[in-house]
PDB file of C-alpha atoms and ligand atoms in Angstrom:
ATOM      1  CA  MET A   1      20.456  95.829 103.897  1.00 58.00           C
ATOM      2  CA  SER A   2      20.586  97.498 100.572  1.00 72.00           C
ATOM      3  CA  GLY A   3      22.793 100.172  99.163  1.00 74.00           C
ATOM      4  CA  PHE A   4      22.212 103.106  96.862  1.00 91.00           C
ATOM      5  CA  GLY A   5      21.704 101.099  93.671  1.00 93.00           C
ATOM      6  CA  ARG A   6      18.430 102.752  92.730  1.00 93.00           C
ATOM      7  CA  GLU A   7      19.746 106.300  93.206  1.00 95.00           C
ATOM      8  CA  CYS A   8      22.899 105.515  91.236  1.00 96.00           C
ATOM      9  CA  ALA A   9      20.887 103.912  88.431  1.00 96.00           C
ATOM     10  CA  GLU A  10      18.858 107.134  88.151  1.00 95.00           C
ATOM     11  CA  ILE A  11      22.041 109.145  87.713  1.00 96.00           C
ATOM     12  CA  VAL A  12      23.197 106.776  84.957  1.00 97.00           C
ATOM     13  CA  ARG A  13      19.795 106.890  83.233  1.00 97.00           C
ATOM     14  CA  ALA A  14      19.789 110.675  83.342  1.00 96.00           C
ATOM     15  CA  ALA A  15      23.144 110.629  81.521  1.00 97.00           C
ATOM     16  CA  ARG A  16      22.195 107.862  79.091  1.00 97.00           C
ATOM     17  CA  PRO A  17      18.563 106.738  79.067  1.00 96.00           C
ATOM     18  CA  GLY A  18      17.664 103.147  78.363  1.00 93.00           C
ATOM     19  CA  SER A  19      17.597  99.679  79.772  1.00 94.00           C
ATOM     20  CA  TYR A  20      20.692  97.522  79.817  1.00 97.00           C
ATOM     21  CA  ARG A  21      21.288  93.807  79.370  1.00 97.00           C
ATOM     22  CA  VAL A  22      24.784  92.853  80.469  1.00 98.00           C
ATOM     23  CA  GLY A  23      26.778  94.248  83.395  1.00 98.00           C
ATOM     24  CA  MET A  24      30.494  93.709  83.578  1.00 97.00           C
ATOM     25  CA  ILE A  25      33.169  94.184  86.216  1.00 96.00           C
ATOM     26  CA  LEU A  26      36.728  94.633  85.003  1.00 94.00           C
ATOM     27  CA  GLY A  27      39.646  93.231  86.955  1.00 88.00           C
ATOM     28  CA  SER A  28      43.242  94.390  87.395  1.00 80.00           C
ATOM     29  CA  GLY A  29      44.862  95.468  84.151  1.00 80.00           C
ATOM     30  CA  LEU A  30      41.678  94.797  82.161  1.00 85.00           C
ATOM     31  CA  GLY A  31      40.378  98.380  82.059  1.00 85.00           C
ATOM     32  CA  SER A  32      40.939  98.780  78.312  1.00 87.00           C
ATOM     33  CA  MET A  33      37.967  96.477  77.755  1.00 89.00           C
ATOM     34  CA  ALA A  34      35.874  99.595  78.415  1.00 92.00           C
ATOM     35  CA  ASP A  35      37.266 101.120  75.187  1.00 91.00           C
ATOM     36  CA  GLU A  36      35.210  98.532  73.298  1.00 91.00           C
ATOM     37  CA  VAL A  37      31.987 100.228  74.361  1.00 96.00           C
ATOM     38  CA  GLU A  38      30.309 102.308  71.664  1.00 95.00           C
ATOM     39  CA  ASP A  39      28.101 105.342  72.118  1.00 96.00           C
ATOM     40  CA  ALA A  40      29.533 105.455  75.633  1.00 96.00           C
ATOM     41  CA  VAL A  41      28.834 107.651  78.609  1.00 97.00           C
ATOM     42  CA  ARG A  42      31.483 107.605  81.330  1.00 96.00           C
ATOM     43  CA  ILE A  43      30.616 108.478  84.912  1.00 96.00           C
ATOM     44  CA  PRO A  44      33.381 108.683  87.539  1.00 94.00           C
ATOM     45  CA  TYR A  45      32.629 106.585  90.635  1.00 93.00           C
ATOM     46  CA  GLY A  46      33.022 109.773  92.671  1.00 92.00           C
ATOM     47  CA  HIS A  47      29.693 110.982  91.201  1.00 93.00           C
ATOM     48  CA  LEU A  48      27.847 107.851  92.346  1.00 93.00           C
ATOM     49  CA  ALA A  49      26.892 107.476  96.010  1.00 88.00           C
ATOM     50  CA  GLU A  50      28.697 104.631  97.784  1.00 86.00           C
ATOM     51  CA  PHE A  51      30.748 103.695  94.736  1.00 90.00           C
ATOM     52  CA  PRO A  52      34.209 102.883  96.054  1.00 87.00           C
ATOM     53  CA  VAL A  53      37.082 104.589  94.300  1.00 81.00           C
ATOM     54  CA  SER A  54      39.699 101.878  93.925  1.00 75.00           C
ATOM     55  CA  THR A  55      43.121 102.519  95.392  1.00 77.00           C
ATOM     56  CA  VAL A  56      44.727  99.920  93.125  1.00 73.00           C
ATOM     57  CA  THR A  57      46.790 101.242  90.223  1.00 68.00           C
ATOM     58  CA  SER A  58      45.395  99.890  86.935  1.00 65.00           C
ATOM     59  CA  HIS A  59      41.797 100.355  88.118  1.00 64.00           C
ATOM     60  CA  SER A  60      40.200 103.450  86.637  1.00 81.00           C
ATOM     61  CA  SER A  61      37.040 103.786  88.780  1.00 89.00           C
ATOM     62  CA  GLU A  62      34.412 104.789  86.260  1.00 94.00           C
ATOM     63  CA  LEU A  63      31.123 103.397  85.092  1.00 96.00           C
ATOM     64  CA  VAL A  64      30.832 103.124  81.311  1.00 96.00           C
ATOM     65  CA  ALA A  65      27.360 102.709  79.799  1.00 97.00           C
ATOM     66  CA  GLY A  66      26.846 102.125  76.082  1.00 97.00           C
ATOM     67  CA  THR A  67      26.629  99.277  73.610  1.00 97.00           C
ATOM     68  CA  MET A  68      28.848  96.351  72.716  1.00 96.00           C
ATOM     69  CA  SER A  69      28.091  94.099  69.752  1.00 91.00           C
ATOM     70  CA  GLY A  70      24.818  96.068  69.556  1.00 94.00           C
ATOM     71  CA  VAL A  71      23.832  95.088  73.094  1.00 97.00           C
ATOM     72  CA  PRO A  72      23.293  97.721  75.810  1.00 97.00           C
ATOM     73  CA  VAL A  73      25.960  97.133  78.457  1.00 97.00           C
ATOM     74  CA  VAL A  74      27.224  98.728  81.638  1.00 98.00           C
ATOM     75  CA  ILE A  75      30.854  98.274  82.548  1.00 97.00           C
ATOM     76  CA  LEU A  76      32.291  98.873  85.974  1.00 96.00           C
ATOM     77  CA  SER A  77      35.819  99.792  85.052  1.00 94.00           C
ATOM     78  CA  GLY A  78      37.577  99.239  88.325  1.00 87.00           C
ATOM     79  CA  ARG A  79      36.484  97.265  91.339  1.00 88.00           C
ATOM     80  CA  ALA A  80      37.240  97.724  94.972  1.00 91.00           C
ATOM     81  CA  HIS A  81      38.613  94.726  96.819  1.00 93.00           C
ATOM     82  CA  TYR A  82      37.968  93.568 100.347  1.00 95.00           C
ATOM     83  CA  TYR A  83      41.616  94.181 101.237  1.00 95.00           C
ATOM     84  CA  GLU A  84      41.363  97.914 100.508  1.00 92.00           C
ATOM     85  CA  SER A  85      38.932  98.647 103.322  1.00 93.00           C
ATOM     86  CA  GLY A  86      38.156  95.449 105.208  1.00 95.00           C
ATOM     87  CA  ASN A  87      34.582  95.648 103.916  1.00 95.00           C
ATOM     88  CA  ALA A  88      33.316  92.553 102.067  1.00 95.00           C
ATOM     89  CA  GLN A  89      30.207  94.473 100.969  1.00 94.00           C
ATOM     90  CA  VAL A  90      32.151  97.166  99.202  1.00 94.00           C
ATOM     91  CA  MET A  91      30.759  96.175  95.766  1.00 94.00           C
ATOM     92  CA  ARG A  92      27.150  95.944  96.911  1.00 95.00           C
ATOM     93  CA  THR A  93      25.960  99.294  95.528  1.00 96.00           C
ATOM     94  CA  PRO A  94      27.801  98.936  92.194  1.00 96.00           C
ATOM     95  CA  VAL A  95      26.282  95.489  91.562  1.00 97.00           C
ATOM     96  CA  GLU A  96      22.856  96.722  92.679  1.00 97.00           C
ATOM     97  CA  THR A  97      23.205  99.567  90.202  1.00 97.00           C
ATOM     98  CA  LEU A  98      23.789  97.110  87.350  1.00 98.00           C
ATOM     99  CA  LYS A  99      20.705  95.188  88.364  1.00 98.00           C
ATOM    100  CA  GLU A 100      18.607  98.368  88.697  1.00 97.00           C
ATOM    101  CA  LEU A 101      19.697  99.376  85.202  1.00 97.00           C
ATOM    102  CA  GLY A 102      18.148  96.171  83.883  1.00 97.00           C
ATOM    103  CA  CYS A 103      21.230  93.959  83.618  1.00 98.00           C
ATOM    104  CA  ASN A 104      20.132  90.416  84.276  1.00 98.00           C
ATOM    105  CA  ILE A 105      23.524  89.057  83.332  1.00 98.00           C
ATOM    106  CA  LEU A 106      26.697  89.797  85.281  1.00 98.00           C
ATOM    107  CA  LEU A 107      30.129  89.007  83.853  1.00 98.00           C
ATOM    108  CA  ALA A 108      32.902  89.422  86.410  1.00 97.00           C
ATOM    109  CA  THR A 109      36.515  89.385  85.280  1.00 96.00           C
ATOM    110  CA  ASN A 110      39.754  89.240  87.203  1.00 95.00           C
ATOM    111  CA  ALA A 111      43.462  88.598  87.044  1.00 95.00           C
ATOM    112  CA  ALA A 112      44.440  85.339  88.726  1.00 97.00           C
ATOM    113  CA  GLY A 113      47.317  82.990  89.440  1.00 97.00           C
ATOM    114  CA  SER A 114      47.160  79.553  87.829  1.00 98.00           C
ATOM    115  CA  LEU A 115      47.706  76.323  89.700  1.00 98.00           C
ATOM    116  CA  ARG A 116      47.651  74.286  86.513  1.00 97.00           C
ATOM    117  CA  GLU A 117      50.632  73.688  84.279  1.00 95.00           C
ATOM    118  CA  ASP A 118      48.401  73.538  81.209  1.00 96.00           C
ATOM    119  CA  VAL A 119      46.858  76.963  81.896  1.00 96.00           C
ATOM    120  CA  ALA A 120      49.679  79.413  81.313  1.00 95.00           C
ATOM    121  CA  PRO A 121      49.987  83.166  81.890  1.00 95.00           C
ATOM    122  CA  GLY A 122      48.168  85.116  79.191  1.00 94.00           C
ATOM    123  CA  SER A 123      45.338  82.604  78.877  1.00 94.00           C
ATOM    124  CA  PRO A 124      41.714  83.013  79.890  1.00 95.00           C
ATOM    125  CA  MET A 125      40.022  80.659  82.351  1.00 97.00           C
ATOM    126  CA  LEU A 126      36.283  80.462  82.712  1.00 98.00           C
ATOM    127  CA  ILE A 127      35.237  80.053  86.351  1.00 98.00           C
ATOM    128  CA  SER A 128      32.948  77.092  86.947  1.00 98.00           C
ATOM    129  CA  ASP A 129      32.875  77.207  90.753  1.00 98.00           C
ATOM    130  CA  HIS A 130      34.648  78.832  93.670  1.00 98.00           C
ATOM    131  CA  ILE A 131      36.123  78.117  97.063  1.00 98.00           C
ATOM    132  CA  ASN A 132      35.642  80.963  99.496  1.00 98.00           C
ATOM    133  CA  TRP A 133      38.828  80.692 101.548  1.00 97.00           C
ATOM    134  CA  SER A 134      38.478  84.145 103.062  1.00 96.00           C
ATOM    135  CA  GLY A 135      35.945  83.275 105.742  1.00 95.00           C
ATOM    136  CA  LEU A 136      34.159  86.468 104.690  1.00 97.00           C
ATOM    137  CA  ASN A 137      30.817  86.922 103.043  1.00 98.00           C
ATOM    138  CA  PRO A 138      29.082  90.035 101.701  1.00 97.00           C
ATOM    139  CA  LEU A 139      25.741  88.767 103.026  1.00 97.00           C
ATOM    140  CA  ILE A 140      26.851  88.739 106.663  1.00 96.00           C
ATOM    141  CA  GLY A 141      24.387  91.027 108.456  1.00 94.00           C
ATOM    142  CA  GLU A 142      21.608  90.411 105.942  1.00 94.00           C
ATOM    143  CA  GLU A 143      18.521  89.895 108.049  1.00 91.00           C
ATOM    144  CA  ASP A 144      15.973  87.836 106.184  1.00 92.00           C
ATOM    145  CA  GLU A 145      15.992  84.240 105.037  1.00 93.00           C
ATOM    146  CA  ARG A 146      17.195  85.176 101.594  1.00 94.00           C
ATOM    147  CA  ARG A 147      20.683  85.191 103.116  1.00 96.00           C
ATOM    148  CA  PHE A 148      20.690  81.384 102.972  1.00 97.00           C
ATOM    149  CA  LEU A 149      21.532  81.617  99.317  1.00 98.00           C
ATOM    150  CA  ASP A 150      21.946  78.443  97.272  1.00 98.00           C
ATOM    151  CA  LEU A 151      25.312  78.536  95.507  1.00 98.00           C
ATOM    152  CA  SER A 152      25.114  75.056  93.954  1.00 98.00           C
ATOM    153  CA  ALA A 153      24.868  76.540  90.481  1.00 97.00           C
ATOM    154  CA  ALA A 154      26.313  80.012  91.051  1.00 98.00           C
ATOM    155  CA  TYR A 155      28.084  80.095  87.679  1.00 98.00           C
ATOM    156  CA  ASP A 156      25.301  79.833  85.115  1.00 98.00           C
ATOM    157  CA  ALA A 157      25.643  76.707  82.942  1.00 98.00           C
ATOM    158  CA  ASP A 158      24.056  78.312  79.866  1.00 98.00           C
ATOM    159  CA  LEU A 159      26.322  81.349  80.084  1.00 98.00           C
ATOM    160  CA  ARG A 160      29.343  79.062  80.362  1.00 98.00           C
ATOM    161  CA  ALA A 161      28.158  77.091  77.360  1.00 97.00           C
ATOM    162  CA  ALA A 162      27.825  80.369  75.445  1.00 97.00           C
ATOM    163  CA  MET A 163      31.405  81.321  76.309  1.00 97.00           C
ATOM    164  CA  HIS A 164      32.672  77.898  75.187  1.00 97.00           C
ATOM    165  CA  LYS A 165      30.800  78.278  71.921  1.00 97.00           C
ATOM    166  CA  VAL A 166      32.399  81.671  71.320  1.00 96.00           C
ATOM    167  CA  ALA A 167      35.835  80.270  72.188  1.00 96.00           C
ATOM    168  CA  GLU A 168      35.323  77.523  69.620  1.00 95.00           C
ATOM    169  CA  THR A 169      34.062  79.763  66.841  1.00 94.00           C
ATOM    170  CA  THR A 170      36.926  82.228  67.356  1.00 91.00           C
ATOM    171  CA  GLY A 171      39.411  79.359  67.267  1.00 88.00           C
ATOM    172  CA  GLN A 172      40.603  79.925  70.812  1.00 85.00           C
ATOM    173  CA  GLY A 173      40.787  77.431  73.584  1.00 83.00           C
ATOM    174  CA  ILE A 174      39.376  78.290  76.967  1.00 94.00           C
ATOM    175  CA  SER A 175      39.840  76.220  80.064  1.00 96.00           C
ATOM    176  CA  GLU A 176      37.426  76.085  82.938  1.00 97.00           C
ATOM    177  CA  GLY A 177      38.092  75.688  86.623  1.00 98.00           C
ATOM    178  CA  THR A 178      37.577  76.481  90.277  1.00 98.00           C
ATOM    179  CA  TYR A 179      38.674  79.894  91.579  1.00 98.00           C
ATOM    180  CA  MET A 180      39.766  80.202  95.194  1.00 98.00           C
ATOM    181  CA  TRP A 181      39.307  83.542  96.926  1.00 98.00           C
ATOM    182  CA  PHE A 182      42.093  84.661  99.250  1.00 98.00           C
ATOM    183  CA  SER A 183      41.590  88.001 101.004  1.00 97.00           C
ATOM    184  CA  GLY A 184      44.927  89.479  99.897  1.00 95.00           C
ATOM    185  CA  PRO A 185      46.580  91.918  99.732  1.00 97.00           C
ATOM    186  CA  THR A 186      49.634  89.680 100.102  1.00 97.00           C
ATOM    187  CA  PHE A 187      50.118  87.037  97.480  1.00 97.00           C
ATOM    188  CA  GLU A 188      49.887  83.479  98.765  1.00 98.00           C
ATOM    189  CA  THR A 189      52.786  81.484 100.164  1.00 98.00           C
ATOM    190  CA  PRO A 190      54.020  78.381  98.312  1.00 97.00           C
ATOM    191  CA  ALA A 191      52.524  76.290 101.150  1.00 98.00           C
ATOM    192  CA  GLU A 192      49.126  77.947 100.650  1.00 98.00           C
ATOM    193  CA  ILE A 193      49.322  77.274  96.931  1.00 98.00           C
ATOM    194  CA  LYS A 194      50.067  73.593  97.617  1.00 98.00           C
ATOM    195  CA  MET A 195      47.042  73.510  99.904  1.00 98.00           C
ATOM    196  CA  ALA A 196      44.845  75.254  97.331  1.00 98.00           C
ATOM    197  CA  LYS A 197      45.817  72.638  94.748  1.00 98.00           C
ATOM    198  CA  MET A 198      45.043  69.814  97.155  1.00 98.00           C
ATOM    199  CA  LEU A 199      41.655  71.337  97.875  1.00 98.00           C
ATOM    200  CA  GLY A 200      40.773  71.369  94.194  1.00 98.00           C
ATOM    201  CA  ALA A 201      41.425  74.942  93.108  1.00 98.00           C
ATOM    202  CA  ASP A 202      42.645  75.717  89.592  1.00 98.00           C
ATOM    203  CA  ALA A 203      43.311  79.421  90.117  1.00 98.00           C
ATOM    204  CA  VAL A 204      43.689  81.844  93.004  1.00 98.00           C
ATOM    205  CA  GLY A 205      42.839  85.518  93.361  1.00 98.00           C
ATOM    206  CA  MET A 206      41.706  88.328  95.630  1.00 97.00           C
ATOM    207  CA  SER A 207      38.326  89.298  94.213  1.00 97.00           C
ATOM    208  CA  THR A 208      35.172  88.274  92.324  1.00 98.00           C
ATOM    209  CA  VAL A 209      33.608  85.904  94.864  1.00 98.00           C
ATOM    210  CA  PRO A 210      31.878  88.734  96.805  1.00 98.00           C
ATOM    211  CA  GLU A 211      30.398  90.169  93.594  1.00 98.00           C
ATOM    212  CA  VAL A 212      29.261  86.753  92.419  1.00 98.00           C
ATOM    213  CA  ILE A 213      27.468  86.233  95.740  1.00 98.00           C
ATOM    214  CA  ILE A 214      25.860  89.685  95.574  1.00 98.00           C
ATOM    215  CA  GLY A 215      24.838  89.145  91.946  1.00 98.00           C
ATOM    216  CA  ARG A 216      23.215  85.802  92.739  1.00 98.00           C
ATOM    217  CA  PHE A 217      21.541  87.337  95.788  1.00 98.00           C
ATOM    218  CA  LEU A 218      19.997  89.955  93.516  1.00 97.00           C
ATOM    219  CA  GLY A 219      18.805  87.252  91.131  1.00 97.00           C
ATOM    220  CA  MET A 220      21.275  87.918  88.333  1.00 98.00           C
ATOM    221  CA  ARG A 221      22.665  85.205  86.071  1.00 98.00           C
ATOM    222  CA  VAL A 222      26.402  85.169  86.676  1.00 98.00           C
ATOM    223  CA  ALA A 223      29.492  84.270  84.656  1.00 98.00           C
ATOM    224  CA  ALA A 224      33.085  84.953  85.613  1.00 98.00           C
ATOM    225  CA  MET A 225      36.366  84.771  83.806  1.00 97.00           C
ATOM    226  CA  SER A 226      40.000  85.039  84.883  1.00 96.00           C
ATOM    227  CA  VAL A 227      42.934  86.175  82.853  1.00 95.00           C
ATOM    228  CA  ILE A 228      45.855  84.158  84.126  1.00 96.00           C
ATOM    229  CA  THR A 229      48.772  86.481  84.835  1.00 96.00           C
ATOM    230  CA  ASN A 230      51.198  84.118  86.591  1.00 97.00           C
ATOM    231  CA  PHE A 231      51.596  80.687  88.097  1.00 97.00           C
ATOM    232  CA  GLY A 232      50.861  80.533  91.822  1.00 97.00           C
ATOM    233  CA  ALA A 233      53.635  81.163  94.358  1.00 95.00           C
ATOM    234  CA  GLY A 234      56.259  78.426  94.275  1.00 94.00           C
ATOM    235  CA  LEU A 235      55.118  77.175  90.859  1.00 93.00           C
ATOM    236  CA  GLN A 236      57.241  79.622  88.863  1.00 91.00           C
ATOM    237  CA  ALA A 237      60.947  80.354  89.104  1.00 89.00           C
ATOM    238  CA  HIS A 238      60.558  84.050  89.920  1.00 91.00           C
ATOM    239  CA  GLY A 239      58.535  85.743  92.661  1.00 90.00           C
ATOM    240  CA  LEU A 240      55.145  87.423  92.252  1.00 91.00           C
ATOM    241  CA  SER A 241      54.417  91.118  91.758  1.00 91.00           C
ATOM    242  CA  HIS A 242      51.564  93.453  90.909  1.00 92.00           C
ATOM    243  CA  ASP A 243      53.659  94.741  87.984  1.00 90.00           C
ATOM    244  CA  GLU A 244      53.591  91.255  86.516  1.00 89.00           C
ATOM    245  CA  THR A 245      49.822  91.061  87.092  1.00 89.00           C
ATOM    246  CA  LYS A 246      49.322  94.295  85.153  1.00 88.00           C
ATOM    247  CA  SER A 247      51.677  93.495  82.288  1.00 89.00           C
ATOM    248  CA  MET A 248      50.463  89.917  81.770  1.00 87.00           C
ATOM    249  CA  ALA A 249      46.832  91.072  81.914  1.00 89.00           C
ATOM    250  CA  GLN A 250      47.716  93.203  78.870  1.00 87.00           C
ATOM    251  CA  VAL A 251      49.072  90.125  77.118  1.00 85.00           C
ATOM    252  CA  GLY A 252      45.806  88.270  77.742  1.00 87.00           C
ATOM    253  CA  MET A 253      43.679  91.251  76.791  1.00 87.00           C
ATOM    254  CA  ASP A 254      43.254  90.662  73.042  1.00 86.00           C
ATOM    255  CA  ARG A 255      41.938  87.126  73.537  1.00 88.00           C
ATOM    256  CA  MET A 256      39.774  88.327  76.350  1.00 91.00           C
ATOM    257  CA  LYS A 257      38.273  91.144  74.278  1.00 91.00           C
ATOM    258  CA  GLU A 258      37.371  88.806  71.449  1.00 93.00           C
ATOM    259  CA  LEU A 259      35.742  86.366  73.868  1.00 95.00           C
ATOM    260  CA  VAL A 260      33.813  89.057  75.728  1.00 95.00           C
ATOM    261  CA  ARG A 261      32.537  90.733  72.537  1.00 95.00           C
ATOM    262  CA  GLY A 262      31.350  87.358  71.241  1.00 95.00           C
ATOM    263  CA  PHE A 263      29.825  86.454  74.580  1.00 96.00           C
ATOM    264  CA  VAL A 264      27.840  89.686  74.777  1.00 97.00           C
ATOM    265  CA  GLN A 265      26.577  89.167  71.250  1.00 96.00           C
ATOM    266  CA  GLU A 266      25.623  85.571  72.037  1.00 95.00           C
ATOM    267  CA  VAL A 267      23.763  86.172  75.303  1.00 96.00           C
ATOM    268  CA  GLY A 268      22.690  89.811  75.027  1.00 91.00           C
ATOM    269  CA  HIS A 269      20.060  89.202  72.363  1.00 83.00           C
ATOM    270  CA  GLU A 270      18.357  86.315  74.171  1.00 69.00           C
TER     271      GLU A 270
HETATM  272  N1  LIG B   1      47.355  85.303  93.647  1.00 54.87           N
HETATM  273  C1  LIG B   1      46.352  86.143  94.015  1.00 54.87           C
HETATM  274  N2  LIG B   1      45.875  87.080  93.220  1.00 54.87           N
HETATM  275  C2  LIG B   1      46.411  87.194  92.000  1.00 54.87           C
HETATM  276  C3  LIG B   1      47.442  86.362  91.548  1.00 54.87           C
HETATM  277  C4  LIG B   1      47.936  85.368  92.426  1.00 54.87           C
HETATM  278  O1  LIG B   1      48.857  84.579  92.103  1.00 54.87           O
HETATM  279  N3  LIG B   1      47.736  86.747  90.292  1.00 54.87           N
HETATM  280  C5  LIG B   1      46.893  87.781  89.981  1.00 54.87           C
HETATM  281  N4  LIG B   1      46.093  88.053  91.013  1.00 54.87           N
END
């Protein structure tokens, strides 16, 4: 089962010829990362077959191809989530397109709730592993044996080391942890957050895991990073809201941009 990645890649190449190194997916409130791209061509998702136009405010739904730190990159500014359509494969064609354009490295970003007191809103967290709590999988329906995908090292150790190196040289700290995927669109209950903590999660969110699985399935090297926008339900005095997600993602954005620019420079020339 494959999507329209090849056709979409041709459209992108017609607009901006070349081969690309790093593909990126931007999470809620993180769209301004795309402004970092130089010599950029922007293609609305509506012009690309099977690209899902996100219904979430703060997602802009365009593909941005250009360079960052001198490295050819493709940014998916805006992702669709499972909860928008009930389709766990909704990001299949967009990730295929990155791969078809030559991106061997995928960096997925998201906004997430922290379960750790020492990882506060506004800070970045590198994802080292995930727990798929949704019961869903974008490879359901895949017919050949490749569906039995090994996820024991889904989050590439060398890419993580590169991000840590950048965090050190820029004088920032970056924590690392396990991300737990809930389907959304509701936020979790305090009881679910307690459970998530007991099961070993460090952060919770409603995205990323499907794209990581698709990226690994396509043979890409994958890294993923959260911007913490809140503490999980029951761990902070006030309730949760999408407005808070968007505004705190802005707060985390400057650190995130510095890390991502450095990361692309570090891994894009390999
Ligand atoms: N839970 C799920 N998704 C999120 C959260 C959260 O607390 N914060 C930002 N996205």
